[in-house]
Short mmCIF file of C-alpha atoms in Angstrom, two decimals:
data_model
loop_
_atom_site.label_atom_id
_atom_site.label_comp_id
_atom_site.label_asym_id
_atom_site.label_seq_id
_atom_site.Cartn_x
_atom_site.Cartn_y
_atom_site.Cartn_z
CA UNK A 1222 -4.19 -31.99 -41.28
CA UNK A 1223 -4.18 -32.45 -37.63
CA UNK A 1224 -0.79 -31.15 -37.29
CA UNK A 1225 -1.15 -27.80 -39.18
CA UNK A 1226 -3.99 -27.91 -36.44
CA UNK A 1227 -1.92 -28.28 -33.68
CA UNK A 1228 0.71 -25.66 -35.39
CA UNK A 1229 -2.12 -23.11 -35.72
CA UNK A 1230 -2.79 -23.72 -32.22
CA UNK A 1231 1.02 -23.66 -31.15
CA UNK A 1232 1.16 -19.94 -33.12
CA UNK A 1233 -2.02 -18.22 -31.31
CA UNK A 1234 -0.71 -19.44 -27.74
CA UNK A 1235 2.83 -18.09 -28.38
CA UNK A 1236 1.14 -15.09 -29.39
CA UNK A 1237 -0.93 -14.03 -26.43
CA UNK A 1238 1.83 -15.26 -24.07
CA UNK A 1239 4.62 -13.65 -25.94
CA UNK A 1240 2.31 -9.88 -25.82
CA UNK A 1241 4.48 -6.98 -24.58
CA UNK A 1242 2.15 -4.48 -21.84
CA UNK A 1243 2.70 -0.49 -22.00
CA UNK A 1244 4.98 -0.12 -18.93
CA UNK A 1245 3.04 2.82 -16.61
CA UNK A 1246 6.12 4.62 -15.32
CA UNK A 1247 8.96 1.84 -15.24
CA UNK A 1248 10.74 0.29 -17.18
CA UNK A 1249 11.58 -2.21 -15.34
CA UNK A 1250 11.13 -3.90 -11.92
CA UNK A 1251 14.88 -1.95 -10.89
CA UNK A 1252 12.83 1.15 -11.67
CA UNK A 1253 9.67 0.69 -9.70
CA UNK A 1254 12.16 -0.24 -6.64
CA UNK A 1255 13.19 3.00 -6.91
CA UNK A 1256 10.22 4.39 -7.30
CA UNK A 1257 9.13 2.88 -4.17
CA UNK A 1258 11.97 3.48 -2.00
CA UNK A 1259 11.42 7.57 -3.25
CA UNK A 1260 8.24 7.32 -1.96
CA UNK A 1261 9.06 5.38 1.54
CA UNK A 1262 11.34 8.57 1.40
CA UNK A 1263 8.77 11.48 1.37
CA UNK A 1264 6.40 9.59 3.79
CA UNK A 1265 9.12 9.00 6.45
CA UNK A 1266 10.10 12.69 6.39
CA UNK A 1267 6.41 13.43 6.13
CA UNK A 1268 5.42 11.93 9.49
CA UNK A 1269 6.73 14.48 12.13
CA UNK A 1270 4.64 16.81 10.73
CA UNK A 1271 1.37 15.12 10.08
CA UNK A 1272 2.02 14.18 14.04
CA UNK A 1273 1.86 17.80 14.66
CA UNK A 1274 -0.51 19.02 12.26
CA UNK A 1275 -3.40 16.53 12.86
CA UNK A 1276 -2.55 16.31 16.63
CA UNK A 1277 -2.29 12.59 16.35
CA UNK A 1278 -2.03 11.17 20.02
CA UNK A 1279 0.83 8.80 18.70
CA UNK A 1280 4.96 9.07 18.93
CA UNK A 1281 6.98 9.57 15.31
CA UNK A 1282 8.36 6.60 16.25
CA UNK A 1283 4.80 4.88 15.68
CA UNK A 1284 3.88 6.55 12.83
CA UNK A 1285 7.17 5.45 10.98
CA UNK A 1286 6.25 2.04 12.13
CA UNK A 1287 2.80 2.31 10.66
CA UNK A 1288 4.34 3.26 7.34
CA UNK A 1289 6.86 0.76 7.20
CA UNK A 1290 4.03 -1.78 8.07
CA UNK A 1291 2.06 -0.44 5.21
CA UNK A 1292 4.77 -0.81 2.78
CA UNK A 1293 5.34 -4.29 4.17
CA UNK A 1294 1.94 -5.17 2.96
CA UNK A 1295 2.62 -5.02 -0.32
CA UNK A 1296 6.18 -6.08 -0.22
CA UNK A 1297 6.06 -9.69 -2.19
CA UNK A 1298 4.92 -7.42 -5.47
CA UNK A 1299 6.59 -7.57 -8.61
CA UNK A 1300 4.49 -6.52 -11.26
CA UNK A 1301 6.30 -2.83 -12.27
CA UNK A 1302 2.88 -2.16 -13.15
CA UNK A 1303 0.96 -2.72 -9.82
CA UNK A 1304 3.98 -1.53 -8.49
CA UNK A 1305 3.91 1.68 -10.15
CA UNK A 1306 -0.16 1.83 -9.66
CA UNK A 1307 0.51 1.47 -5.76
CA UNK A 1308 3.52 4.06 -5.86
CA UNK A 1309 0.57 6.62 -7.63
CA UNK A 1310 -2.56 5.86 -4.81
CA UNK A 1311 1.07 6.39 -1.87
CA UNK A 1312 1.59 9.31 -3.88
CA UNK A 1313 -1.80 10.71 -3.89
CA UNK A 1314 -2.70 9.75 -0.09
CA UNK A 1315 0.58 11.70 0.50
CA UNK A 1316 -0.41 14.66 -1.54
CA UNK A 1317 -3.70 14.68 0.46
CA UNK A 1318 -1.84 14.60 3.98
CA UNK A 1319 0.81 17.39 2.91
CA UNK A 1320 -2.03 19.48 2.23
CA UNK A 1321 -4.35 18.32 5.19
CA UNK A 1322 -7.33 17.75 2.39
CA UNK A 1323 -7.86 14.54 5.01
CA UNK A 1324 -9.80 15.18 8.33
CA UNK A 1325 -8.10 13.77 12.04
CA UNK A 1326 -10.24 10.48 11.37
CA UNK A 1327 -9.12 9.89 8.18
CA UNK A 1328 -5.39 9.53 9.38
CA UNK A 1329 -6.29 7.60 12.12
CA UNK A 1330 -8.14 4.96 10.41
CA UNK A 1331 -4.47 3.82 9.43
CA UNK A 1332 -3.97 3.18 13.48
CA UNK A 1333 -7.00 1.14 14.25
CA UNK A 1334 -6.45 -1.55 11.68
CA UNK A 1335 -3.97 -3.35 13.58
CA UNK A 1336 -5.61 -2.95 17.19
CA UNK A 1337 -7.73 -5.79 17.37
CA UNK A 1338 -7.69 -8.62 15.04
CA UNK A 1339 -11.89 -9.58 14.52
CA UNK A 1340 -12.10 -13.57 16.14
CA UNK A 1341 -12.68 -16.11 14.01
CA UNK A 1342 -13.45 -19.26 16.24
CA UNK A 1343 -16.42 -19.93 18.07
CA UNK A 1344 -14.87 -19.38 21.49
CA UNK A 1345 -13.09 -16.46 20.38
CA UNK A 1346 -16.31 -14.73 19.29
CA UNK A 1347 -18.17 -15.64 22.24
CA UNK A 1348 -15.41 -14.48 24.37
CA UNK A 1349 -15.39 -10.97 22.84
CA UNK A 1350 -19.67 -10.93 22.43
CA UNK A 1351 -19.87 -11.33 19.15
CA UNK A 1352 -22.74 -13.40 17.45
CA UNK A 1353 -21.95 -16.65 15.85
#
């Protein structure tokens, strides 16, 4: 009795582990790569002209650095279905910069997230005037 237990057991954990997900877009992790690399693609081409459309104060050179930093975040990935979810918001905040739906501010938020790190020791905090 105990073992047709343990059996019954043994079959519902082999189920829910062995459960195939709807792939979003890929196929396979060789597909979202690609997917990815498309979209490094459009945004590298993409950032001489949101330099001069938005009037950034900030070299091509920078902005390509501020993409490639921003694909760097997510770089250790390799889900093809966050992968493929990420590739849709770069897609979208793309679409919305090709068509200047964003605002000067919006484009520069990307720019002051790297500036200053916020302390997190005591001295550090009291150096910069921040409250404990």
């Amino acid at each position: 009795m105990a073992s047709s237990a343990a059996a019954a057991a043994a079959r519902r954990s082999g189920a829910a582990t062995g459960r195939v997900v709807k792939p979003i877009f890929s196929r396979d992790l060789d597909e979202a790569k690609r997917r990815v690399r498309e979209l490094y693609r459009a945004w590298y081409r993409e950032v001489p002209n949101a330099v001069s459309v938005f009037q950034l104060d900030i070299t091509v050179k920078q902005g390509r650095d501020k993409v490639r930093e921003q694909f760097q975040k997510n770089r250790l990935v390799t889900d093809p279905r966050v992968i493929d979810m990420l590739v849709i918001k770069g897609k979208m905040e793309l679409e919305e910069t090709i068509n200047v739906w964003k605002q000067r501010t919006h484009v520069l938020r990307y720019f002051h997230e790297t500036d200053t790190p916020t302390p997190r020791d005591f001295l550090s905090k009291f150096y910069t005037g921040h409250d404990p």
